[in-house]
Every structure is written in structure tokens, then in C-alpha cells.
PDB file of C-alpha atoms in Angstrom:
ATOM      1  CA  MET A   1      -0.023  -0.080   0.015  1.00 43.00           C
ATOM      2  CA  ALA A   2       1.434   3.377  -1.066  1.00 42.00           C
ATOM      3  CA  SER A   3       1.870   5.613   2.001  1.00 43.00           C
ATOM      4  CA  THR A   4       1.196   9.374   1.832  1.00 49.00           C
ATOM      5  CA  SER A   5       3.123  11.991   3.903  1.00 47.00           C
ATOM      6  CA  GLU A   6       3.055  15.791   4.382  1.00 51.00           C
ATOM      7  CA  THR A   7       5.552  18.328   5.136  1.00 53.00           C
ATOM      8  CA  GLY A   8       5.587  20.410   8.188  1.00 51.00           C
ATOM      9  CA  LEU A   9       4.117  23.550   6.167  1.00 47.00           C
ATOM     10  CA  GLN A  10       1.365  21.342   4.619  1.00 51.00           C
ATOM     11  CA  LEU A  11       0.436  20.021   8.467  1.00 50.00           C
ATOM     12  CA  PHE A  12       0.492  23.573   9.760  1.00 49.00           C
ATOM     13  CA  ALA A  13      -1.653  24.870   6.741  1.00 48.00           C
ATOM     14  CA  ARG A  14      -4.236  21.948   7.377  1.00 49.00           C
ATOM     15  CA  LEU A  15      -4.652  22.568  11.203  1.00 51.00           C
ATOM     16  CA  ILE A  16      -4.495  26.211  11.297  1.00 64.00           C
ATOM     17  CA  SER A  17      -7.695  28.231  11.825  1.00 75.00           C
ATOM     18  CA  ARG A  18      -8.398  31.337   9.985  1.00 87.00           C
ATOM     19  CA  PRO A  19     -10.045  34.767  10.874  1.00 91.00           C
ATOM     20  CA  SER A  20     -13.823  34.915  10.909  1.00 92.00           C
ATOM     21  CA  LEU A  21     -15.377  36.981   8.074  1.00 95.00           C
ATOM     22  CA  LEU A  22     -18.580  37.507   9.837  1.00 94.00           C
ATOM     23  CA  GLY A  23     -19.630  41.240   9.729  1.00 95.00           C
ATOM     24  CA  LEU A  24     -17.862  41.498   6.107  1.00 97.00           C
ATOM     25  CA  ASP A  25     -21.094  42.963   4.706  1.00 96.00           C
ATOM     26  CA  ASN A  26     -24.348  42.289   6.648  1.00 94.00           C
ATOM     27  CA  VAL A  27     -26.544  42.677   3.578  1.00 95.00           C
ATOM     28  CA  LEU A  28     -24.772  40.341   1.358  1.00 96.00           C
ATOM     29  CA  PHE A  29     -23.665  37.819   3.973  1.00 95.00           C
ATOM     30  CA  PRO A  30     -26.022  38.056   7.086  1.00 91.00           C
ATOM     31  CA  ASP A  31     -24.746  34.994   8.612  1.00 87.00           C
ATOM     32  CA  GLY A  32     -21.191  34.838   6.887  1.00 84.00           C
ATOM     33  CA  PRO A  33     -19.382  34.389   4.661  1.00 94.00           C
ATOM     34  CA  ASN A  34     -18.385  30.922   6.024  1.00 90.00           C
ATOM     35  CA  ALA A  35     -14.954  29.038   6.112  1.00 89.00           C
ATOM     36  CA  LYS A  36     -13.842  27.618   2.734  1.00 91.00           C
ATOM     37  CA  GLU A  37     -16.814  29.300   1.027  1.00 93.00           C
ATOM     38  CA  VAL A  38     -16.312  30.157  -2.528  1.00 95.00           C
ATOM     39  CA  ILE A  39     -18.373  33.217  -3.868  1.00 96.00           C
ATOM     40  CA  GLU A  40     -18.718  34.510  -7.512  1.00 96.00           C
ATOM     41  CA  LEU A  41     -19.390  38.124  -8.247  1.00 96.00           C
ATOM     42  CA  SER A  42     -20.692  39.001 -11.799  1.00 95.00           C
ATOM     43  CA  GLY A  43     -22.212  41.917 -13.214  1.00 93.00           C
ATOM     44  CA  GLU A  44     -22.475  44.508 -16.135  1.00 89.00           C
ATOM     45  CA  PRO A  45     -19.748  47.102 -16.597  1.00 89.00           C
ATOM     46  CA  SER A  46     -19.648  50.018 -14.160  1.00 90.00           C
ATOM     47  CA  CYS A  47     -21.780  48.277 -11.752  1.00 94.00           C
ATOM     48  CA  GLY A  48     -19.421  48.239  -9.080  1.00 94.00           C
ATOM     49  CA  LYS A  49     -17.486  44.810  -9.171  1.00 94.00           C
ATOM     50  CA  THR A  50     -14.227  46.186  -8.506  1.00 93.00           C
ATOM     51  CA  LEU A  51     -15.343  48.869  -5.902  1.00 95.00           C
ATOM     52  CA  LEU A  52     -17.182  46.125  -4.032  1.00 96.00           C
ATOM     53  CA  PHE A  53     -14.060  43.919  -3.852  1.00 96.00           C
ATOM     54  CA  SER A  54     -12.157  47.103  -2.726  1.00 97.00           C
ATOM     55  CA  GLN A  55     -14.889  47.562   0.123  1.00 97.00           C
ATOM     56  CA  PHE A  56     -14.413  44.055   1.205  1.00 98.00           C
ATOM     57  CA  ILE A  57     -10.592  44.633   1.464  1.00 98.00           C
ATOM     58  CA  VAL A  58     -10.932  47.745   3.433  1.00 98.00           C
ATOM     59  CA  LYS A  59     -13.375  46.030   5.857  1.00 97.00           C
ATOM     60  CA  CYS A  60     -10.853  43.108   6.143  1.00 97.00           C
ATOM     61  CA  ILE A  61      -7.649  44.959   6.659  1.00 98.00           C
ATOM     62  CA  LEU A  62      -8.659  47.802   8.972  1.00 98.00           C
ATOM     63  CA  PRO A  63      -8.158  47.139  12.563  1.00 97.00           C
ATOM     64  CA  LYS A  64     -11.267  46.133  14.831  1.00 96.00           C
ATOM     65  CA  GLU A  65     -10.400  48.949  17.267  1.00 95.00           C
ATOM     66  CA  VAL A  66      -7.610  51.691  17.975  1.00 95.00           C
ATOM     67  CA  GLY A  67      -7.220  52.319  21.512  1.00 90.00           C
ATOM     68  CA  SER A  68     -10.772  52.837  22.850  1.00 91.00           C
ATOM     69  CA  VAL A  69     -12.221  53.805  19.436  1.00 94.00           C
ATOM     70  CA  ARG A  70     -14.264  51.080  17.616  1.00 95.00           C
ATOM     71  CA  VAL A  71     -13.020  51.275  13.972  1.00 96.00           C
ATOM     72  CA  GLY A  72     -15.196  48.454  12.723  1.00 95.00           C
ATOM     73  CA  GLY A  73     -12.539  46.569  10.656  1.00 96.00           C
ATOM     74  CA  LEU A  74     -11.855  42.738  10.818  1.00 97.00           C
ATOM     75  CA  SER A  75      -8.174  42.963  11.479  1.00 96.00           C
ATOM     76  CA  THR A  76      -7.845  40.120   8.621  1.00 97.00           C
ATOM     77  CA  GLY A  77      -5.128  39.618   5.880  1.00 97.00           C
ATOM     78  CA  VAL A  78      -6.295  39.448   2.345  1.00 98.00           C
ATOM     79  CA  VAL A  79      -4.595  38.458  -1.007  1.00 97.00           C
ATOM     80  CA  LEU A  80      -5.749  40.044  -4.177  1.00 98.00           C
ATOM     81  CA  LEU A  81      -4.765  38.543  -7.416  1.00 97.00           C
ATOM     82  CA  ASN A  82      -5.074  41.290  -9.663  1.00 97.00           C
ATOM     83  CA  THR A  83      -5.251  40.068 -13.444  1.00 96.00           C
ATOM     84  CA  ASP A  84      -7.711  42.688 -14.918  1.00 92.00           C
ATOM     85  CA  HIS A  85      -5.899  45.639 -13.544  1.00 90.00           C
ATOM     86  CA  HIS A  86      -9.050  47.507 -12.727  1.00 89.00           C
ATOM     87  CA  PHE A  87      -8.373  47.833  -8.954  1.00 92.00           C
ATOM     88  CA  GLN A  88      -6.891  51.339  -8.056  1.00 92.00           C
ATOM     89  CA  MET A  89      -5.187  51.514  -4.947  1.00 95.00           C
ATOM     90  CA  TYR A  90      -5.760  55.169  -4.453  1.00 94.00           C
ATOM     91  CA  LYS A  91      -9.374  54.688  -4.537  1.00 94.00           C
ATOM     92  CA  MET A  92      -9.080  51.913  -1.790  1.00 96.00           C
ATOM     93  CA  VAL A  93      -6.931  54.318   0.496  1.00 96.00           C
ATOM     94  CA  SER A  94      -9.734  57.024  -0.192  1.00 96.00           C
ATOM     95  CA  LEU A  95     -12.201  54.593   1.229  1.00 96.00           C
ATOM     96  CA  MET A  96     -10.221  53.656   4.188  1.00 97.00           C
ATOM     97  CA  GLU A  97      -9.718  57.263   5.140  1.00 96.00           C
ATOM     98  CA  ALA A  98     -13.485  57.884   4.749  1.00 94.00           C
ATOM     99  CA  HIS A  99     -14.066  54.851   6.974  1.00 94.00           C
ATOM    100  CA  LEU A 100     -11.794  56.177   9.658  1.00 95.00           C
ATOM    101  CA  LYS A 101     -12.889  59.864   9.706  1.00 93.00           C
ATOM    102  CA  ALA A 102     -16.599  58.541  10.069  1.00 92.00           C
ATOM    103  CA  ALA A 103     -15.296  56.261  12.910  1.00 93.00           C
ATOM    104  CA  SER A 104     -14.197  58.930  15.020  1.00 91.00           C
ATOM    105  CA  GLU A 105     -13.486  62.811  14.887  1.00 90.00           C
ATOM    106  CA  LYS A 106     -10.671  62.087  17.405  1.00 89.00           C
ATOM    107  CA  PHE A 107      -8.155  60.839  14.598  1.00 94.00           C
ATOM    108  CA  SER A 108      -5.815  63.275  13.435  1.00 94.00           C
ATOM    109  CA  VAL A 109      -4.480  63.366   9.953  1.00 94.00           C
ATOM    110  CA  SER A 110      -1.252  61.521  11.195  1.00 96.00           C
ATOM    111  CA  ASP A 111      -3.413  58.879  13.117  1.00 95.00           C
ATOM    112  CA  VAL A 112      -5.336  58.083   9.969  1.00 96.00           C
ATOM    113  CA  GLU A 113      -2.035  58.002   7.791  1.00 96.00           C
ATOM    114  CA  ASN A 114      -0.416  55.388  10.447  1.00 97.00           C
ATOM    115  CA  ILE A 115      -3.632  53.356  10.675  1.00 97.00           C
ATOM    116  CA  VAL A 116      -3.818  53.295   6.768  1.00 98.00           C
ATOM    117  CA  LYS A 117      -0.157  52.283   6.639  1.00 97.00           C
ATOM    118  CA  ASP A 118      -0.435  49.648   9.279  1.00 97.00           C
ATOM    119  CA  SER A 119      -3.546  48.209   7.737  1.00 98.00           C
ATOM    120  CA  LEU A 120      -2.050  47.966   4.104  1.00 98.00           C
ATOM    121  CA  ASP A 121       0.701  45.306   5.701  1.00 97.00           C
ATOM    122  CA  ARG A 122      -2.284  42.995   5.914  1.00 97.00           C
ATOM    123  CA  LEU A 123      -2.924  43.183   1.917  1.00 98.00           C
ATOM    124  CA  VAL A 124      -0.688  40.963  -0.337  1.00 97.00           C
ATOM    125  CA  MET A 125      -1.311  42.016  -4.001  1.00 97.00           C
ATOM    126  CA  TYR A 126      -0.220  40.146  -7.053  1.00 97.00           C
ATOM    127  CA  ASN A 127      -0.189  42.169 -10.365  1.00 97.00           C
ATOM    128  CA  ILE A 128      -0.688  39.301 -12.814  1.00 97.00           C
ATOM    129  CA  SER A 129      -0.131  39.807 -16.649  1.00 95.00           C
ATOM    130  CA  ASP A 130      -0.697  36.328 -18.266  1.00 94.00           C
ATOM    131  CA  SER A 131      -1.997  32.980 -17.629  1.00 92.00           C
ATOM    132  CA  ALA A 132       1.319  31.199 -16.945  1.00 93.00           C
ATOM    133  CA  GLN A 133       2.153  33.782 -14.164  1.00 96.00           C
ATOM    134  CA  LEU A 134      -1.401  33.249 -12.847  1.00 95.00           C
ATOM    135  CA  GLN A 135      -0.538  29.446 -12.395  1.00 93.00           C
ATOM    136  CA  VAL A 136       2.743  30.073 -10.887  1.00 95.00           C
ATOM    137  CA  THR A 137       1.010  32.445  -8.319  1.00 96.00           C
ATOM    138  CA  PHE A 138      -1.509  29.921  -7.342  1.00 94.00           C
ATOM    139  CA  HIS A 139       1.232  27.627  -6.557  1.00 92.00           C
ATOM    140  CA  ALA A 140       3.219  30.155  -4.645  1.00 93.00           C
ATOM    141  CA  LEU A 141       0.112  30.999  -2.484  1.00 93.00           C
ATOM    142  CA  HIS A 142       0.266  27.817  -0.635  1.00 89.00           C
ATOM    143  CA  GLY A 143       3.287  28.922   1.133  1.00 91.00           C
ATOM    144  CA  VAL A 144       1.971  32.386   1.409  1.00 93.00           C
ATOM    145  CA  VAL A 145      -1.086  31.634   3.312  1.00 91.00           C
ATOM    146  CA  ALA A 146       0.509  28.811   5.282  1.00 89.00           C
ATOM    147  CA  ASN A 147       3.002  31.379   6.774  1.00 90.00           C
ATOM    148  CA  GLN A 148       0.459  34.158   7.453  1.00 92.00           C
ATOM    149  CA  PRO A 149      -2.396  32.748   9.550  1.00 93.00           C
ATOM    150  CA  GLU A 150      -3.925  36.122   9.580  1.00 95.00           C
ATOM    151  CA  ILE A 151      -5.020  35.602   6.003  1.00 96.00           C
ATOM    152  CA  GLY A 152      -8.867  34.740   5.657  1.00 96.00           C
ATOM    153  CA  LEU A 153      -9.973  36.115   1.933  1.00 97.00           C
ATOM    154  CA  ILE A 154      -8.251  35.558  -1.273  1.00 97.00           C
ATOM    155  CA  LEU A 155      -9.877  37.797  -4.074  1.00 97.00           C
ATOM    156  CA  LEU A 156      -9.269  36.965  -8.012  1.00 97.00           C
ATOM    157  CA  ASP A 157     -10.307  39.886 -10.041  1.00 94.00           C
ATOM    158  CA  SER A 158     -10.916  38.510 -12.704  1.00 91.00           C
ATOM    159  CA  ILE A 159     -11.269  34.661 -13.477  1.00 94.00           C
ATOM    160  CA  CYS A 160     -11.567  35.243 -17.380  1.00 92.00           C
ATOM    161  CA  ALA A 161      -8.784  37.718 -17.689  1.00 89.00           C
ATOM    162  CA  PHE A 162      -6.686  35.266 -19.905  1.00 91.00           C
ATOM    163  CA  TYR A 163      -9.433  33.234 -21.629  1.00 90.00           C
ATOM    164  CA  TRP A 164      -8.798  34.465 -25.113  1.00 87.00           C
ATOM    165  CA  GLN A 165      -5.001  33.522 -24.579  1.00 84.00           C
ATOM    166  CA  ASP A 166      -5.840  30.269 -22.870  1.00 84.00           C
ATOM    167  CA  SER A 167      -8.742  29.034 -25.489  1.00 80.00           C
ATOM    168  CA  MET A 168      -5.941  29.302 -28.382  1.00 78.00           C
ATOM    169  CA  ALA A 169      -3.530  27.238 -26.776  1.00 75.00           C
ATOM    170  CA  SER A 170      -5.768  24.578 -24.961  1.00 72.00           C
ATOM    171  CA  GLY A 171      -9.072  24.704 -27.116  1.00 69.00           C
ATOM    172  CA  ILE A 172     -11.385  25.065 -24.362  1.00 67.00           C
ATOM    173  CA  ARG A 173     -14.049  27.424 -25.783  1.00 74.00           C
ATOM    174  CA  LYS A 174     -16.877  26.985 -23.313  1.00 84.00           C
ATOM    175  CA  MET A 175     -16.677  29.822 -20.942  1.00 85.00           C
ATOM    176  CA  ASP A 176     -18.249  28.118 -17.921  1.00 87.00           C
ATOM    177  CA  LEU A 177     -15.945  25.245 -18.375  1.00 86.00           C
ATOM    178  CA  TYR A 178     -12.979  27.491 -18.415  1.00 88.00           C
ATOM    179  CA  ALA A 179     -13.978  29.353 -15.345  1.00 90.00           C
ATOM    180  CA  LYS A 180     -14.436  26.067 -13.548  1.00 90.00           C
ATOM    181  CA  ASN A 181     -11.003  24.794 -14.515  1.00 89.00           C
ATOM    182  CA  VAL A 182      -9.452  28.067 -13.417  1.00 93.00           C
ATOM    183  CA  LEU A 183     -11.333  27.722 -10.077  1.00 93.00           C
ATOM    184  CA  LYS A 184     -10.173  24.274  -9.743  1.00 92.00           C
ATOM    185  CA  MET A 185      -6.812  24.783 -10.339  1.00 92.00           C
ATOM    186  CA  MET A 186      -6.762  27.557  -7.599  1.00 93.00           C
ATOM    187  CA  GLN A 187      -8.575  25.591  -5.009  1.00 91.00           C
ATOM    188  CA  LYS A 188      -6.393  22.313  -5.614  1.00 90.00           C
ATOM    189  CA  THR A 189      -3.325  24.330  -4.725  1.00 88.00           C
ATOM    190  CA  LEU A 190      -5.053  25.971  -1.692  1.00 89.00           C
ATOM    191  CA  SER A 191      -6.767  22.750  -0.432  1.00 85.00           C
ATOM    192  CA  ASP A 192      -5.833  23.290   3.200  1.00 86.00           C
ATOM    193  CA  PHE A 193      -6.920  26.969   3.081  1.00 90.00           C
ATOM    194  CA  LYS A 194      -9.903  27.333   5.539  1.00 90.00           C
ATOM    195  CA  GLY A 195     -10.648  31.099   4.404  1.00 93.00           C
ATOM    196  CA  VAL A 196     -12.960  32.255   1.944  1.00 95.00           C
ATOM    197  CA  ILE A 197     -12.271  32.563  -1.653  1.00 96.00           C
ATOM    198  CA  MET A 198     -13.955  35.224  -4.088  1.00 97.00           C
ATOM    199  CA  TYR A 199     -13.595  35.708  -7.791  1.00 96.00           C
ATOM    200  CA  SER A 200     -15.225  38.019 -10.425  1.00 95.00           C
ATOM    201  CA  ARG A 201     -16.231  37.747 -14.011  1.00 92.00           C
ATOM    202  CA  PRO A 202     -18.210  40.129 -16.263  1.00 89.00           C
ATOM    203  CA  ASP A 203     -21.764  39.303 -17.141  1.00 87.00           C
ATOM    204  CA  TYR A 204     -21.118  38.317 -20.629  1.00 84.00           C
ATOM    205  CA  PHE A 205     -18.587  35.531 -19.657  1.00 83.00           C
ATOM    206  CA  GLN A 206     -20.875  32.611 -19.784  1.00 78.00           C
ATOM    207  CA  SER A 207     -21.695  29.835 -22.139  1.00 65.00           C
ATOM    208  CA  LYS A 208     -24.380  30.371 -24.690  1.00 63.00           C
ATOM    209  CA  SER A 209     -25.954  26.995 -24.389  1.00 52.00           C
ATOM    210  CA  GLY A 210     -27.332  25.743 -20.870  1.00 44.00           C
ATOM    211  CA  LYS A 211     -28.007  27.664 -17.694  1.00 50.00           C
ATOM    212  CA  ALA A 212     -25.387  28.354 -15.143  1.00 48.00           C
ATOM    213  CA  GLU A 213     -24.496  25.659 -12.736  1.00 54.00           C
ATOM    214  CA  ARG A 214     -26.727  25.879  -9.929  1.00 50.00           C
ATOM    215  CA  CYS A 215     -25.332  26.904  -6.566  1.00 54.00           C
ATOM    216  CA  SER A 216     -24.471  24.261  -3.828  1.00 55.00           C
ATOM    217  CA  SER A 217     -23.893  24.299  -0.244  1.00 53.00           C
ATOM    218  CA  ASP A 218     -21.261  21.896  -0.761  1.00 55.00           C
ATOM    219  CA  LEU A 219     -17.419  22.564  -0.301  1.00 54.00           C
ATOM    220  CA  THR A 220     -16.318  20.584  -3.112  1.00 61.00           C
ATOM    221  CA  VAL A 221     -13.574  21.486  -5.850  1.00 61.00           C
ATOM    222  CA  GLY A 222     -15.077  23.817  -8.438  1.00 66.00           C
ATOM    223  CA  CYS A 223     -18.304  24.431  -6.525  1.00 84.00           C
ATOM    224  CA  VAL A 224     -19.799  27.798  -6.247  1.00 91.00           C
ATOM    225  CA  ASN A 225     -21.598  28.276  -2.997  1.00 92.00           C
ATOM    226  CA  ARG A 226     -22.881  31.902  -3.606  1.00 94.00           C
ATOM    227  CA  LYS A 227     -23.184  33.945  -6.572  1.00 94.00           C
ATOM    228  CA  ILE A 228     -23.930  37.749  -6.467  1.00 96.00           C
ATOM    229  CA  ILE A 229     -25.068  39.351  -9.899  1.00 96.00           C
ATOM    230  CA  LEU A 230     -24.832  43.195 -10.130  1.00 97.00           C
ATOM    231  CA  LYS A 231     -26.994  44.822 -12.633  1.00 95.00           C
ATOM    232  CA  ARG A 232     -28.638  48.205 -13.427  1.00 94.00           C
ATOM    233  CA  THR A 233     -32.275  49.149 -13.005  1.00 94.00           C
ATOM    234  CA  VAL A 234     -34.544  51.371 -14.848  1.00 93.00           C
ATOM    235  CA  GLN A 235     -34.055  53.995 -12.231  1.00 91.00           C
ATOM    236  CA  GLU A 236     -31.030  56.337 -12.715  1.00 88.00           C
ATOM    237  CA  ASN A 237     -28.181  55.350 -10.196  1.00 89.00           C
ATOM    238  CA  ILE A 238     -30.127  52.730  -8.734  1.00 95.00           C
ATOM    239  CA  PHE A 239     -28.564  49.053  -9.043  1.00 97.00           C
ATOM    240  CA  ASN A 240     -29.702  45.552  -7.890  1.00 96.00           C
ATOM    241  CA  ALA A 241     -27.752  42.743  -6.347  1.00 97.00           C
ATOM    242  CA  THR A 242     -29.050  39.155  -6.856  1.00 96.00           C
ATOM    243  CA  ILE A 243     -27.732  36.841  -4.129  1.00 96.00           C
ATOM    244  CA  GLU A 244     -27.975  33.172  -5.016  1.00 94.00           C
ATOM    245  CA  THR A 245     -27.481  30.392  -2.639  1.00 91.00           C
ATOM    246  CA  ALA A 246     -28.538  26.858  -2.251  1.00 88.00           C
ATOM    247  CA  ALA A 247     -31.441  28.155  -0.089  1.00 88.00           C
ATOM    248  CA  GLY A 248     -32.868  30.425  -2.900  1.00 92.00           C
ATOM    249  CA  GLN A 249     -32.288  33.933  -4.050  1.00 93.00           C
ATOM    250  CA  GLU A 250     -33.029  37.654  -2.884  1.00 95.00           C
ATOM    251  CA  VAL A 251     -32.561  40.969  -4.490  1.00 96.00           C
ATOM    252  CA  LYS A 252     -31.007  44.089  -2.752  1.00 97.00           C
ATOM    253  CA  LEU A 253     -30.763  47.530  -3.936  1.00 97.00           C
ATOM    254  CA  TYR A 254     -27.839  49.854  -3.884  1.00 97.00           C
ATOM    255  CA  THR A 255     -26.289  53.181  -5.161  1.00 97.00           C
ATOM    256  CA  ILE A 256     -22.968  54.356  -5.981  1.00 95.00           C
ATOM    257  CA  ASP A 257     -21.035  57.480  -5.051  1.00 92.00           C
ATOM    258  CA  PRO A 258     -17.579  58.524  -4.703  1.00 86.00           C
ATOM    259  CA  ALA A 259     -17.797  57.054  -1.176  1.00 87.00           C
ATOM    260  CA  GLY A 260     -18.590  53.855  -2.367  1.00 92.00           C
ATOM    261  CA  ILE A 261     -21.552  51.292  -2.603  1.00 95.00           C
ATOM    262  CA  HIS A 262     -24.796  51.919  -0.331  1.00 96.00           C
ATOM    263  CA  TRP A 263     -27.206  49.451   0.262  1.00 96.00           C
ATOM    264  CA  VAL A 264     -30.910  51.090   0.055  1.00 95.00           C
ATOM    265  CA  LYS A 265     -32.952  50.231   3.075  1.00 86.00           C
ATOM    266  CA  THR A 266     -36.377  48.716   2.086  1.00 73.00           C
TER     267      THR A 266
END
């Protein structure tokens, strides 16, 4: 019988617990997101996909509190795989500064600068330019997350950035199959990761034939547990987010302004 063994790094990664993301967004995730959950974010252009990811990062990396002031962050590390290059660091810093100013008027300019600087240490960002680099990064992530137990969220923006490049080489034409294969590749190299994985894709990126794979509560490789679809409505500057899970779906309205995405109370 063949024996299997694991390195100390693999054992550490398998046993380590990750920070909870409870409170990441109480509208989209009223009871989560949960450990090892996979979440897909899709939508039309200019509906806030990258902005929403930026807000998730801000919420994660900001501290829970500073001294006696409750900041409301999660003090959690984040890995961002930036393949579409839509992410803007200065925009995210602006969101962080706005959040801190709203948290307390006691924070001076230097206080805000120091908190932002310390918080950014919790963000690991890879700017990826081609499919080969993405695959290498997937494999490198195993060691990164094993050595940084504070990491609780991995974001891929987006999963389809190198589709045309890869389809010419591999012959895979079905967009749904391509996205699933990329997700499987990432999950296999992160099989011990007990945090949350999210990825984005534009709304057009799906196969013409057949319906999209139904959401599942399973935590198997290639499975998406929650889907969030962003769309415009007929009302100016009013958008809707459809949240699909194994339990069903619901729709939430939101607006976008320079301060970010704001949920409309109904």
C-alpha cells in the first residue's frame, strides 16, 4: 500500500484556523461568509464589481479598534490576485480614510495615515499579466497563506482575464468550463486553506448553451456556494444585487457614489 506524507508546512496549513469574516457585509452575508466558501461576483460594466471588492478589502484589513475607538474592521489579511488591472490603490486608500473619519473625529491626519499604513501590511497583492504567471502564483499562494495565519480572504479579479489567450492554446471554448477549470486549479493548490475565496467575472462571460451551474452548499472543488450578480435598474443610479445560494435568491438595491456602494433600505 502506498503511503502518503505531508511536510510540516502542509500540516501547519491544514490545522491552522483562519479569522472569521462574519460582519464583512451584513446585507450580502447576513450569517457569513463561512470558512472555505467560494463566492462568485458577476455583473455588467460599471456596476461596482471592483469597487465592492475594494470595500471588502477595506473592511478586512482595517483594525477592529484603535485604543478606545471602535473602527469596525476585521483585522484580517487579504490576498488580491489582480489580473484585470481595474483595481485602484488610491481609491481603496480613499475609502479607508473615509471610513476612519466616520469612525471617530478624534483621529488626526497623522493617526489616519498611520492606521492606513499599518492596515496595508495585511494586504498581499499580485499584479498578474498572463496565464503562466497566474498558475505560478496559485502554487506560490500555498506557502504564503501557510506562513500568514491572519489571511482569511483571497480575491481573484477576474477569473476570465486570460480566456482568449488560454483558449487558443488549450482549445477550451466554453466559458463556464474555462472558469470552472481556473477555479479548480486555484482550489487544488489551496486545498488546506480554511478561509474564503472570491472571484469576479463580467456578465457576458458564460456559455451560450445551457444555464449556469446551480449553486450548492457543498464545499467540493469547483463548486460555487454563493453568487452575487450586479445589474442596473431602470432608475438612474439605482442598481440591484441578486444573491443566489442553495437556499434560494434575494435582491438588494444599492447606489454608487464617490464614497462607495450604499445599500438601499427597504
